[in-house]
PDB file of C-alpha atoms in Angstrom:
ATOM      1  CA  MET A   1     -73.301  65.706  50.503  1.00 69.00           C
ATOM      2  CA  ASP A   2     -71.995  67.160  47.150  1.00 69.00           C
ATOM      3  CA  LEU A   3     -74.385  69.011  44.787  1.00 71.00           C
ATOM      4  CA  ARG A   4     -73.335  70.235  41.277  1.00 70.00           C
ATOM      5  CA  LEU A   5     -75.003  71.511  38.208  1.00 72.00           C
ATOM      6  CA  GLU A   6     -73.523  70.415  34.867  1.00 69.00           C
ATOM      7  CA  GLY A   7     -74.554  71.326  31.345  1.00 68.00           C
ATOM      8  CA  PRO A   8     -74.741  68.761  28.441  1.00 71.00           C
ATOM      9  CA  PRO A   9     -71.431  68.118  26.722  1.00 69.00           C
ATOM     10  CA  GLU A  10     -70.560  70.017  23.578  1.00 64.00           C
ATOM     11  CA  PRO A  11     -71.373  68.274  20.330  1.00 59.00           C
ATOM     12  CA  PRO A  12     -68.353  66.834  18.537  1.00 60.00           C
ATOM     13  CA  ARG A  13     -66.881  68.771  15.621  1.00 57.00           C
ATOM     14  CA  ASP A  14     -65.467  67.180  12.602  1.00 61.00           C
ATOM     15  CA  SER A  15     -61.806  67.599  11.763  1.00 62.00           C
ATOM     16  CA  ALA A  16     -62.660  69.679   8.587  1.00 63.00           C
ATOM     17  CA  ALA A  17     -64.664  72.309  10.497  1.00 63.00           C
ATOM     18  CA  LEU A  18     -61.907  72.470  13.184  1.00 55.00           C
ATOM     19  CA  ALA A  19     -59.262  73.073  10.517  1.00 59.00           C
ATOM     20  CA  ALA A  20     -61.335  75.797   8.867  1.00 61.00           C
ATOM     21  CA  GLU A  21     -61.750  77.463  12.239  1.00 57.00           C
ATOM     22  CA  LEU A  22     -57.928  77.392  12.938  1.00 51.00           C
ATOM     23  CA  ALA A  23     -57.163  78.665   9.392  1.00 55.00           C
ATOM     24  CA  ASP A  24     -59.481  81.621   9.865  1.00 54.00           C
ATOM     25  CA  SER A  25     -57.815  82.522  13.152  1.00 46.00           C
ATOM     26  CA  VAL A  26     -54.304  82.802  11.480  1.00 51.00           C
ATOM     27  CA  THR A  27     -53.598  85.766   9.227  1.00 61.00           C
ATOM     28  CA  ALA A  28     -52.553  84.428   5.791  1.00 77.00           C
ATOM     29  CA  ILE A  29     -49.035  85.458   4.594  1.00 82.00           C
ATOM     30  CA  VAL A  30     -49.227  86.745   1.096  1.00 86.00           C
ATOM     31  CA  VAL A  31     -45.922  86.736  -0.715  1.00 88.00           C
ATOM     32  CA  PRO A  32     -45.701  89.488  -3.386  1.00 86.00           C
ATOM     33  CA  GLN A  33     -45.231  88.005  -6.854  1.00 89.00           C
ATOM     34  CA  GLY A  34     -44.135  90.881  -9.041  1.00 91.00           C
ATOM     35  CA  PRO A  35     -40.581  91.270 -10.700  1.00 93.00           C
ATOM     36  CA  ILE A  36     -37.866  92.041  -8.154  1.00 95.00           C
ATOM     37  CA  LEU A  37     -35.164  94.588  -8.910  1.00 96.00           C
ATOM     38  CA  PHE A  38     -31.752  93.781  -7.400  1.00 96.00           C
ATOM     39  CA  ALA A  39     -28.676  95.805  -6.991  1.00 96.00           C
ATOM     40  CA  GLY A  40     -25.474  93.693  -7.092  1.00 94.00           C
ATOM     41  CA  GLU A  41     -22.070  94.224  -5.379  1.00 92.00           C
ATOM     42  CA  ARG A  42     -19.125  92.018  -6.411  1.00 90.00           C
ATOM     43  CA  SER A  43     -16.307  91.015  -3.983  1.00 82.00           C
ATOM     44  CA  ASP A  44     -13.614  88.963  -5.736  1.00 75.00           C
ATOM     45  CA  SER A  45     -15.440  86.067  -7.339  1.00 72.00           C
ATOM     46  CA  ALA A  46     -18.575  86.262  -5.188  1.00 84.00           C
ATOM     47  CA  LEU A  47     -21.645  88.343  -6.019  1.00 94.00           C
ATOM     48  CA  ARG A  48     -24.196  89.555  -3.498  1.00 95.00           C
ATOM     49  CA  LEU A  49     -27.557  90.629  -4.773  1.00 96.00           C
ATOM     50  CA  PHE A  50     -29.680  92.900  -2.605  1.00 95.00           C
ATOM     51  CA  ALA A  51     -33.453  93.207  -3.314  1.00 95.00           C
ATOM     52  CA  VAL A  52     -34.254  96.850  -3.855  1.00 95.00           C
ATOM     53  CA  ALA A  53     -37.997  96.974  -4.937  1.00 95.00           C
ATOM     54  CA  ILE A  54     -40.757  94.769  -6.198  1.00 95.00           C
ATOM     55  CA  GLN A  55     -43.124  95.682  -9.143  1.00 93.00           C
ATOM     56  CA  ASP A  56     -46.821  95.673  -8.531  1.00 90.00           C
ATOM     57  CA  ASP A  57     -49.961  97.023 -10.198  1.00 86.00           C
ATOM     58  CA  ASP A  58     -49.082 100.525  -8.862  1.00 83.00           C
ATOM     59  CA  GLY A  59     -45.439 100.662  -9.852  1.00 91.00           C
ATOM     60  CA  TRP A  60     -42.496  99.736  -7.655  1.00 94.00           C
ATOM     61  CA  ALA A  61     -42.927  98.917  -3.890  1.00 93.00           C
ATOM     62  CA  PRO A  62     -40.598  98.132  -0.989  1.00 90.00           C
ATOM     63  CA  VAL A  63     -39.554  94.541  -0.449  1.00 91.00           C
ATOM     64  CA  PRO A  64     -40.310  92.743   2.869  1.00 88.00           C
ATOM     65  CA  ALA A  65     -38.191  94.246   5.667  1.00 79.00           C
ATOM     66  CA  GLY A  66     -36.076  92.083   7.778  1.00 67.00           C
ATOM     67  CA  GLU A  67     -36.854  93.732  11.094  1.00 67.00           C
ATOM     68  CA  ALA A  68     -40.489  94.764  10.589  1.00 68.00           C
ATOM     69  CA  GLU A  69     -41.802  91.783   8.725  1.00 78.00           C
ATOM     70  CA  PRO A  70     -39.855  88.597   9.788  1.00 82.00           C
ATOM     71  CA  GLU A  71     -42.551  86.105   8.878  1.00 87.00           C
ATOM     72  CA  LEU A  72     -43.215  87.635   5.413  1.00 89.00           C
ATOM     73  CA  LEU A  73     -39.428  87.852   4.828  1.00 88.00           C
ATOM     74  CA  ALA A  74     -39.077  84.108   5.636  1.00 89.00           C
ATOM     75  CA  ALA A  75     -41.851  83.212   3.338  1.00 91.00           C
ATOM     76  CA  PHE A  76     -40.478  85.643   0.567  1.00 90.00           C
ATOM     77  CA  LEU A  77     -37.067  83.937   0.776  1.00 92.00           C
ATOM     78  CA  GLU A  78     -38.443  80.522   0.581  1.00 91.00           C
ATOM     79  CA  GLU A  79     -40.896  81.197  -2.337  1.00 92.00           C
ATOM     80  CA  ARG A  80     -39.086  83.774  -4.451  1.00 92.00           C
ATOM     81  CA  LEU A  81     -35.343  83.402  -3.768  1.00 93.00           C
ATOM     82  CA  ALA A  82     -34.691  79.633  -3.867  1.00 93.00           C
ATOM     83  CA  PRO A  83     -31.168  78.145  -4.302  1.00 94.00           C
ATOM     84  CA  GLY A  84     -30.480  77.630  -7.980  1.00 95.00           C
ATOM     85  CA  SER A  85     -32.506  80.706  -9.213  1.00 95.00           C
ATOM     86  CA  ARG A  86     -31.007  82.440 -12.224  1.00 95.00           C
ATOM     87  CA  TYR A  87     -30.584  86.160 -12.582  1.00 95.00           C
ATOM     88  CA  THR A  88     -29.598  88.343 -15.597  1.00 95.00           C
ATOM     89  CA  LEU A  89     -26.968  90.855 -14.809  1.00 95.00           C
ATOM     90  CA  PHE A  90     -26.779  94.360 -16.368  1.00 95.00           C
ATOM     91  CA  SER A  91     -24.214  97.055 -16.405  1.00 94.00           C
ATOM     92  CA  GLN A  92     -24.133 100.360 -18.457  1.00 90.00           C
ATOM     93  CA  GLY A  93     -27.709  99.444 -19.455  1.00 91.00           C
ATOM     94  CA  VAL A  94     -26.842  96.259 -21.306  1.00 92.00           C
ATOM     95  CA  ARG A  95     -26.759  92.589 -20.433  1.00 94.00           C
ATOM     96  CA  VAL A  96     -23.348  91.358 -19.288  1.00 94.00           C
ATOM     97  CA  GLY A  97     -23.886  87.964 -17.730  1.00 93.00           C
ATOM     98  CA  THR A  98     -25.869  85.525 -15.613  1.00 94.00           C
ATOM     99  CA  ALA A  99     -25.784  84.829 -11.856  1.00 94.00           C
ATOM    100  CA  ILE A 100     -26.859  81.620 -10.247  1.00 95.00           C
ATOM    101  CA  GLN A 101     -27.906  81.634  -6.581  1.00 95.00           C
ATOM    102  CA  THR A 102     -25.806  79.420  -4.343  1.00 94.00           C
ATOM    103  CA  ASP A 103     -27.528  79.865  -0.864  1.00 92.00           C
ATOM    104  CA  PRO A 104     -31.057  79.900   0.588  1.00 91.00           C
ATOM    105  CA  GLY A 105     -30.735  83.682   0.981  1.00 89.00           C
ATOM    106  CA  GLY A 106     -31.364  85.688   4.091  1.00 90.00           C
ATOM    107  CA  ALA A 107     -31.484  89.266   5.472  1.00 89.00           C
ATOM    108  CA  ALA A 108     -28.327  91.325   4.896  1.00 88.00           C
ATOM    109  CA  GLU A 109     -27.613  94.860   5.660  1.00 89.00           C
ATOM    110  CA  GLY A 110     -28.584  97.062   2.698  1.00 89.00           C
ATOM    111  CA  ALA A 111     -30.617 100.191   2.070  1.00 90.00           C
ATOM    112  CA  CYS A 112     -32.674 101.126   5.271  1.00 88.00           C
ATOM    113  CA  GLY A 113     -31.457  98.112   7.190  1.00 88.00           C
ATOM    114  CA  PRO A 114     -31.708  94.302   6.621  1.00 89.00           C
ATOM    115  CA  VAL A 115     -33.236  93.395   3.230  1.00 91.00           C
ATOM    116  CA  PRO A 116     -33.611  90.139   1.254  1.00 93.00           C
ATOM    117  CA  SER A 117     -30.269  89.151  -0.104  1.00 94.00           C
ATOM    118  CA  VAL A 118     -28.633  86.181  -1.894  1.00 95.00           C
ATOM    119  CA  THR A 119     -25.068  84.988  -2.800  1.00 95.00           C
ATOM    120  CA  ALA A 120     -24.553  83.931  -6.489  1.00 95.00           C
ATOM    121  CA  ARG A 121     -21.765  82.780  -8.726  1.00 93.00           C
ATOM    122  CA  MET A 122     -21.307  84.734 -11.956  1.00 92.00           C
ATOM    123  CA  GLU A 123     -20.907  84.050 -15.649  1.00 91.00           C
ATOM    124  CA  LEU A 124     -19.644  87.342 -17.292  1.00 92.00           C
ATOM    125  CA  LEU A 125     -18.709  88.570 -20.668  1.00 92.00           C
ATOM    126  CA  PRO A 126     -14.946  88.786 -20.880  1.00 92.00           C
ATOM    127  CA  SER A 127     -15.248  92.601 -21.555  1.00 91.00           C
ATOM    128  CA  ALA A 128     -17.197  92.972 -18.216  1.00 90.00           C
ATOM    129  CA  ALA A 129     -14.686  91.010 -16.049  1.00 88.00           C
ATOM    130  CA  GLY A 130     -13.833  94.182 -14.112  1.00 89.00           C
ATOM    131  CA  VAL A 131     -17.406  95.286 -13.355  1.00 91.00           C
ATOM    132  CA  THR A 132     -18.159  95.388  -9.576  1.00 91.00           C
ATOM    133  CA  ARG A 133     -21.720  96.838  -9.474  1.00 93.00           C
ATOM    134  CA  PHE A 134     -24.732  95.524 -11.328  1.00 95.00           C
ATOM    135  CA  LEU A 135     -28.452  95.662 -11.686  1.00 96.00           C
ATOM    136  CA  ALA A 136     -30.162  92.143 -11.885  1.00 96.00           C
ATOM    137  CA  LEU A 137     -33.554  90.674 -12.541  1.00 95.00           C
ATOM    138  CA  ALA A 138     -34.723  87.005 -12.247  1.00 94.00           C
ATOM    139  CA  GLU A 139     -34.742  85.266 -15.635  1.00 92.00           C
ATOM    140  CA  GLN A 140     -38.379  84.468 -15.299  1.00 86.00           C
ATOM    141  CA  ASP A 141     -39.290  88.133 -14.602  1.00 85.00           C
ATOM    142  CA  LEU A 142     -38.165  89.577 -18.072  1.00 81.00           C
ATOM    143  CA  GLU A 143     -38.103  88.691 -21.687  1.00 78.00           C
ATOM    144  CA  THR A 144     -34.851  87.445 -23.050  1.00 74.00           C
ATOM    145  CA  ARG A 145     -32.433  90.261 -23.663  1.00 79.00           C
ATOM    146  CA  PRO A 146     -29.624  89.725 -26.211  1.00 77.00           C
ATOM    147  CA  TYR A 147     -26.077  90.484 -25.301  1.00 82.00           C
ATOM    148  CA  ARG A 148     -24.697  93.651 -26.892  1.00 84.00           C
ATOM    149  CA  PRO A 149     -21.102  95.062 -27.201  1.00 84.00           C
ATOM    150  CA  TYR A 150     -19.943  96.198 -23.873  1.00 87.00           C
ATOM    151  CA  ARG A 151     -16.839  98.306 -22.786  1.00 86.00           C
ATOM    152  CA  GLN A 152     -15.889  99.979 -19.525  1.00 87.00           C
ATOM    153  CA  LEU A 153     -15.469 103.767 -20.014  1.00 90.00           C
ATOM    154  CA  GLU A 154     -12.866 105.933 -18.398  1.00 92.00           C
ATOM    155  CA  SER A 155     -13.128 109.711 -18.385  1.00 95.00           C
ATOM    156  CA  THR A 156     -11.119 111.918 -20.808  1.00 95.00           C
ATOM    157  CA  TYR A 157      -9.750 115.366 -20.129  1.00 96.00           C
ATOM    158  CA  GLY A 158     -12.508 116.823 -22.192  1.00 95.00           C
ATOM    159  CA  GLN A 159     -15.160 115.034 -20.286  1.00 96.00           C
ATOM    160  CA  ARG A 160     -13.700 116.084 -16.966  1.00 97.00           C
ATOM    161  CA  THR A 161     -13.640 119.618 -18.119  1.00 96.00           C
ATOM    162  CA  GLY A 162     -17.204 119.306 -19.444  1.00 96.00           C
ATOM    163  CA  SER A 163     -18.363 117.954 -16.058  1.00 97.00           C
ATOM    164  CA  ILE A 164     -17.309 121.409 -14.509  1.00 97.00           C
ATOM    165  CA  GLN A 165     -19.050 123.206 -17.334  1.00 95.00           C
ATOM    166  CA  ALA A 166     -22.240 121.276 -16.737  1.00 96.00           C
ATOM    167  CA  ALA A 167     -22.009 121.864 -12.984  1.00 97.00           C
ATOM    168  CA  ASN A 168     -21.635 125.628 -13.597  1.00 96.00           C
ATOM    169  CA  THR A 169     -24.766 125.579 -15.724  1.00 94.00           C
ATOM    170  CA  ALA A 170     -26.638 123.618 -13.084  1.00 94.00           C
ATOM    171  CA  ILE A 171     -25.593 126.050 -10.264  1.00 95.00           C
ATOM    172  CA  VAL A 172     -26.969 129.008 -12.290  1.00 94.00           C
ATOM    173  CA  THR A 173     -30.132 127.024 -13.100  1.00 92.00           C
ATOM    174  CA  VAL A 174     -31.043 126.328  -9.476  1.00 92.00           C
ATOM    175  CA  ASP A 175     -29.592 129.558  -8.143  1.00 93.00           C
ATOM    176  CA  ALA A 176     -27.320 127.730  -5.614  1.00 94.00           C
ATOM    177  CA  PRO A 177     -24.539 129.452  -3.709  1.00 94.00           C
ATOM    178  CA  TRP A 178     -21.240 129.455  -5.613  1.00 96.00           C
ATOM    179  CA  PRO A 179     -18.518 127.353  -3.964  1.00 96.00           C
ATOM    180  CA  PRO A 180     -14.962 128.721  -3.825  1.00 95.00           C
ATOM    181  CA  SER A 181     -13.998 125.918  -6.316  1.00 97.00           C
ATOM    182  CA  VAL A 182     -16.591 123.996  -8.245  1.00 97.00           C
ATOM    183  CA  LEU A 183     -13.833 121.312  -8.999  1.00 97.00           C
ATOM    184  CA  GLU A 184     -13.356 120.721  -5.225  1.00 97.00           C
ATOM    185  CA  THR A 185     -17.095 119.973  -4.861  1.00 97.00           C
ATOM    186  CA  ARG A 186     -17.040 117.146  -7.413  1.00 98.00           C
ATOM    187  CA  ARG A 187     -17.391 113.914  -5.367  1.00 98.00           C
ATOM    188  CA  ASP A 188     -18.229 111.436  -8.211  1.00 97.00           C
ATOM    189  CA  LEU A 189     -18.003 111.481 -11.962  1.00 98.00           C
ATOM    190  CA  GLN A 190     -19.082 108.398 -14.003  1.00 97.00           C
ATOM    191  CA  ILE A 191     -19.007 108.073 -17.790  1.00 96.00           C
ATOM    192  CA  LYS A 192     -22.095 105.987 -18.901  1.00 94.00           C
ATOM    193  CA  ASN A 193     -23.749 104.764 -22.084  1.00 90.00           C
ATOM    194  CA  LEU A 194     -27.405 106.049 -21.476  1.00 91.00           C
ATOM    195  CA  ASP A 195     -30.529 105.347 -23.539  1.00 89.00           C
ATOM    196  CA  GLY A 196     -28.441 103.377 -26.060  1.00 82.00           C
ATOM    197  CA  VAL A 197     -26.837 106.565 -27.333  1.00 85.00           C
ATOM    198  CA  GLU A 198     -23.332 105.941 -28.708  1.00 83.00           C
ATOM    199  CA  GLU A 199     -21.827 109.162 -27.288  1.00 90.00           C
ATOM    200  CA  PRO A 200     -21.196 108.644 -23.567  1.00 93.00           C
ATOM    201  CA  ALA A 201     -22.976 110.823 -21.034  1.00 95.00           C
ATOM    202  CA  LEU A 202     -21.503 112.492 -17.915  1.00 97.00           C
ATOM    203  CA  VAL A 203     -23.059 111.502 -14.510  1.00 97.00           C
ATOM    204  CA  GLY A 204     -21.801 113.851 -11.802  1.00 97.00           C
ATOM    205  CA  THR A 205     -22.337 114.435  -8.012  1.00 98.00           C
ATOM    206  CA  PHE A 206     -21.245 117.778  -6.589  1.00 98.00           C
ATOM    207  CA  LEU A 207     -21.494 118.424  -2.827  1.00 98.00           C
ATOM    208  CA  TYR A 208     -21.061 121.718  -1.180  1.00 97.00           C
ATOM    209  CA  ARG A 209     -19.671 121.396   2.444  1.00 96.00           C
ATOM    210  CA  ASP A 210     -20.437 117.644   2.560  1.00 97.00           C
ATOM    211  CA  GLN A 211     -19.052 114.178   1.655  1.00 96.00           C
ATOM    212  CA  LEU A 212     -20.574 111.312  -0.240  1.00 96.00           C
ATOM    213  CA  ALA A 213     -21.243 109.154   2.925  1.00 96.00           C
ATOM    214  CA  VAL A 214     -23.865 108.788   5.799  1.00 96.00           C
ATOM    215  CA  GLY A 215     -23.094 111.432   8.356  1.00 95.00           C
ATOM    216  CA  PRO A 216     -24.014 114.938   9.513  1.00 95.00           C
ATOM    217  CA  ALA A 217     -23.517 117.975   7.343  1.00 93.00           C
ATOM    218  CA  PRO A 218     -24.075 121.779   7.998  1.00 92.00           C
ATOM    219  CA  GLU A 219     -27.377 123.376   7.121  1.00 89.00           C
ATOM    220  CA  GLN A 220     -25.539 125.497   4.441  1.00 93.00           C
ATOM    221  CA  ALA A 221     -24.599 122.438   2.546  1.00 96.00           C
ATOM    222  CA  TYR A 222     -26.405 121.274  -0.689  1.00 96.00           C
ATOM    223  CA  SER A 223     -26.219 118.398  -3.193  1.00 95.00           C
ATOM    224  CA  LEU A 224     -26.151 118.688  -6.937  1.00 96.00           C
ATOM    225  CA  PHE A 225     -26.446 115.722  -9.205  1.00 96.00           C
ATOM    226  CA  TYR A 226     -26.966 115.561 -12.960  1.00 96.00           C
ATOM    227  CA  THR A 227     -26.747 113.546 -16.147  1.00 95.00           C
ATOM    228  CA  ALA A 228     -25.488 115.475 -19.245  1.00 95.00           C
ATOM    229  CA  PHE A 229     -25.041 114.551 -22.918  1.00 93.00           C
ATOM    230  CA  LEU A 230     -22.713 116.256 -25.328  1.00 92.00           C
ATOM    231  CA  ARG A 231     -24.716 118.923 -27.330  1.00 89.00           C
ATOM    232  CA  ALA A 232     -24.064 120.840 -30.419  1.00 85.00           C
ATOM    233  CA  GLY A 233     -21.006 123.065 -30.041  1.00 85.00           C
ATOM    234  CA  GLY A 234     -19.294 120.676 -27.752  1.00 87.00           C
ATOM    235  CA  ILE A 235     -21.383 121.776 -24.657  1.00 91.00           C
ATOM    236  CA  TYR A 236     -22.572 119.404 -21.964  1.00 94.00           C
ATOM    237  CA  ARG A 237     -26.027 120.450 -20.744  1.00 90.00           C
ATOM    238  CA  PRO A 238     -27.733 118.902 -17.589  1.00 91.00           C
ATOM    239  CA  ASP A 239     -30.799 116.841 -18.359  1.00 90.00           C
ATOM    240  CA  TYR A 240     -31.825 115.049 -15.251  1.00 92.00           C
ATOM    241  CA  LEU A 241     -30.950 117.451 -12.406  1.00 93.00           C
ATOM    242  CA  TRP A 242     -31.126 116.970  -8.679  1.00 93.00           C
ATOM    243  CA  PHE A 243     -30.684 119.935  -6.298  1.00 94.00           C
ATOM    244  CA  ARG A 244     -31.259 119.774  -2.520  1.00 93.00           C
ATOM    245  CA  ARG A 245     -30.711 122.516   0.091  1.00 93.00           C
ATOM    246  CA  TYR A 246     -30.141 120.691   3.354  1.00 93.00           C
ATOM    247  CA  ARG A 247     -31.586 123.356   5.429  1.00 91.00           C
ATOM    248  CA  GLU A 248     -34.936 122.813   3.747  1.00 87.00           C
ATOM    249  CA  GLY A 249     -35.238 119.026   3.866  1.00 83.00           C
ATOM    250  CA  GLY A 250     -32.168 117.556   5.588  1.00 91.00           C
ATOM    251  CA  LYS A 251     -29.172 115.825   4.058  1.00 93.00           C
ATOM    252  CA  ALA A 252     -29.629 113.729   0.856  1.00 94.00           C
ATOM    253  CA  ALA A 253     -26.568 113.153  -1.343  1.00 95.00           C
ATOM    254  CA  PRO A 254     -27.048 111.131  -4.404  1.00 96.00           C
ATOM    255  CA  ARG A 255     -24.809 109.120  -6.739  1.00 96.00           C
ATOM    256  CA  LEU A 256     -25.596 106.809  -9.648  1.00 97.00           C
ATOM    257  CA  HIS A 257     -25.538 103.053  -8.806  1.00 96.00           C
ATOM    258  CA  SER A 258     -26.719 101.761 -12.154  1.00 95.00           C
ATOM    259  CA  ASN A 259     -28.968 102.525 -15.234  1.00 95.00           C
ATOM    260  CA  LEU A 260     -31.186 100.282 -17.190  1.00 94.00           C
ATOM    261  CA  ASP A 261     -34.270 100.575 -19.422  1.00 93.00           C
ATOM    262  CA  LEU A 262     -36.769  98.758 -17.222  1.00 92.00           C
ATOM    263  CA  ASP A 263     -39.935  99.468 -19.155  1.00 88.00           C
ATOM    264  CA  GLY A 264     -38.641  99.087 -22.665  1.00 87.00           C
ATOM    265  CA  ASP A 265     -39.339 102.691 -23.866  1.00 88.00           C
ATOM    266  CA  GLY A 266     -35.844 103.301 -24.957  1.00 89.00           C
ATOM    267  CA  LYS A 267     -34.988 105.611 -21.942  1.00 92.00           C
ATOM    268  CA  ASP A 268     -32.922 104.276 -19.089  1.00 94.00           C
ATOM    269  CA  GLU A 269     -34.205 104.377 -15.536  1.00 95.00           C
ATOM    270  CA  LEU A 270     -31.670 105.651 -13.042  1.00 96.00           C
ATOM    271  CA  LEU A 271     -31.079 103.868  -9.740  1.00 96.00           C
ATOM    272  CA  LEU A 272     -29.557 106.286  -7.292  1.00 96.00           C
ATOM    273  CA  GLU A 273     -27.897 105.654  -3.943  1.00 96.00           C
ATOM    274  CA  VAL A 274     -28.710 108.570  -1.565  1.00 96.00           C
ATOM    275  CA  PHE A 275     -26.817 109.267   1.616  1.00 96.00           C
ATOM    276  CA  GLY A 276     -28.486 110.905   4.566  1.00 94.00           C
ATOM    277  CA  GLU A 277     -27.345 111.801   8.112  1.00 94.00           C
ATOM    278  CA  ALA A 278     -28.312 108.415   9.663  1.00 92.00           C
ATOM    279  CA  ASP A 279     -29.226 106.121   6.676  1.00 93.00           C
ATOM    280  CA  TRP A 280     -28.768 105.625   3.016  1.00 95.00           C
ATOM    281  CA  TRP A 281     -31.499 104.610   0.597  1.00 95.00           C
ATOM    282  CA  PHE A 282     -32.313 103.928  -3.072  1.00 95.00           C
ATOM    283  CA  GLN A 283     -34.262 106.080  -5.445  1.00 95.00           C
ATOM    284  CA  LEU A 284     -35.470 105.167  -8.900  1.00 95.00           C
ATOM    285  CA  GLU A 285     -35.903 107.952 -11.519  1.00 94.00           C
ATOM    286  CA  SER A 286     -37.547 107.683 -14.903  1.00 93.00           C
ATOM    287  CA  PHE A 287     -38.262 110.053 -17.873  1.00 90.00           C
ATOM    288  CA  ARG A 288     -41.926 109.791 -18.827  1.00 86.00           C
ATOM    289  CA  ASP A 289     -44.380 112.007 -20.690  1.00 83.00           C
ATOM    290  CA  GLY A 290     -41.804 114.643 -21.117  1.00 84.00           C
ATOM    291  CA  GLN A 291     -40.632 114.946 -17.494  1.00 86.00           C
ATOM    292  CA  TRP A 292     -38.671 113.170 -14.808  1.00 89.00           C
ATOM    293  CA  VAL A 293     -40.651 111.265 -12.203  1.00 90.00           C
ATOM    294  CA  THR A 294     -39.609 109.286  -9.147  1.00 92.00           C
ATOM    295  CA  LEU A 295     -40.762 105.724  -9.407  1.00 93.00           C
ATOM    296  CA  PHE A 296     -39.563 104.456  -6.061  1.00 93.00           C
ATOM    297  CA  THR A 297     -37.901 105.600  -2.860  1.00 93.00           C
ATOM    298  CA  SER A 298     -36.805 103.317  -0.010  1.00 93.00           C
ATOM    299  CA  PRO A 299     -38.915 103.634   3.132  1.00 90.00           C
ATOM    300  CA  CYS A 300     -36.248 105.345   5.285  1.00 89.00           C
ATOM    301  CA  ALA A 301     -35.715 108.155   2.759  1.00 88.00           C
ATOM    302  CA  GLY A 302     -35.330 111.488   4.657  1.00 70.00           C
ATOM    303  CA  GLY A 303     -36.813 114.811   4.099  1.00 62.00           C
ATOM    304  CA  SER A 304     -39.190 115.943   1.238  1.00 55.00           C
ATOM    305  CA  GLY A 305     -37.003 115.019  -1.686  1.00 61.00           C
ATOM    306  CA  PRO A 306     -34.900 117.090  -4.018  1.00 65.00           C
ATOM    307  CA  GLU A 307     -35.745 120.100  -6.123  1.00 62.00           C
ATOM    308  CA  GLN A 308     -35.531 118.839  -9.641  1.00 57.00           C
ATOM    309  CA  GLU A 309     -35.249 120.459 -13.079  1.00 51.00           C
ATOM    310  CA  GLY A 310     -35.886 118.458 -16.222  1.00 54.00           C
ATOM    311  CA  ALA A 311     -35.011 119.922 -19.611  1.00 51.00           C
ATOM    312  CA  GLY A 312     -36.836 117.745 -22.111  1.00 46.00           C
ATOM    313  CA  ALA A 313     -35.708 114.378 -23.373  1.00 54.00           C
ATOM    314  CA  PRO A 314     -32.527 113.187 -21.751  1.00 58.00           C
ATOM    315  CA  SER A 315     -30.847 111.915 -24.853  1.00 57.00           C
ATOM    316  CA  PRO A 316     -29.814 114.055 -27.865  1.00 55.00           C
TER     317      PRO A 316
END
């Protein structure tokens, strides 16, 4: 003999109700829609664009990470970085060309690890044919910017001498230890057109007991970075000034990647590459309301940031 108790069968559910239930059980992937800032590196005729940050209501935020957010990254690449997308290229703060995306995009090694990246072909001004580093924005994310005269700048003897003069001023300003030779601590010097000013500015990186690369450094080391315009009397004075004692916050050695007026206020934002002991990252600086402020820092940035001094408006 077999005895069983069975309840009534469940009532049938229509397909719409079942679909709604399934949709509620899956977390929706929301792809950020703000303008994307790219850093570009050229190799021969190919251009690689690396997504740096994305603009939202609160400013600039990190892009989806390749390791931590694989599903969001896949959706981001499909929706925002489709083959055929067009990007406006900038160097020295001016438009120098257009890039057209040639691949579906993917995660490539960039600041803080894998980041969204695409390969593109370039159409450049003849005067910018030798440029290897760019900033880029998607064409649909900005108003049309006209081309302006462009020229690559090489340092003169007076500018190289002025860079040491500006470093001396900066060392006194921040009360940093004097190196045996200020010249020997200069790791990078760029001559840039900033803020639309005709007279070029100096952009210098000086490192005491350190190199401009990822790797360890002694606690006694420090980094000094500045931009400086030529002032009355032929004197270069630092405007944006970065100073960091490694013993207080760990290694952070910056150099300028590119400059561009992102918000249209007539003052260029500065995109810095910063090298730490184990990682490198980007930092975006802007002059607003009479002082320098950090708009964005990559997630893996080490330490508490630089000690900064700002001396009024950056341009003369």
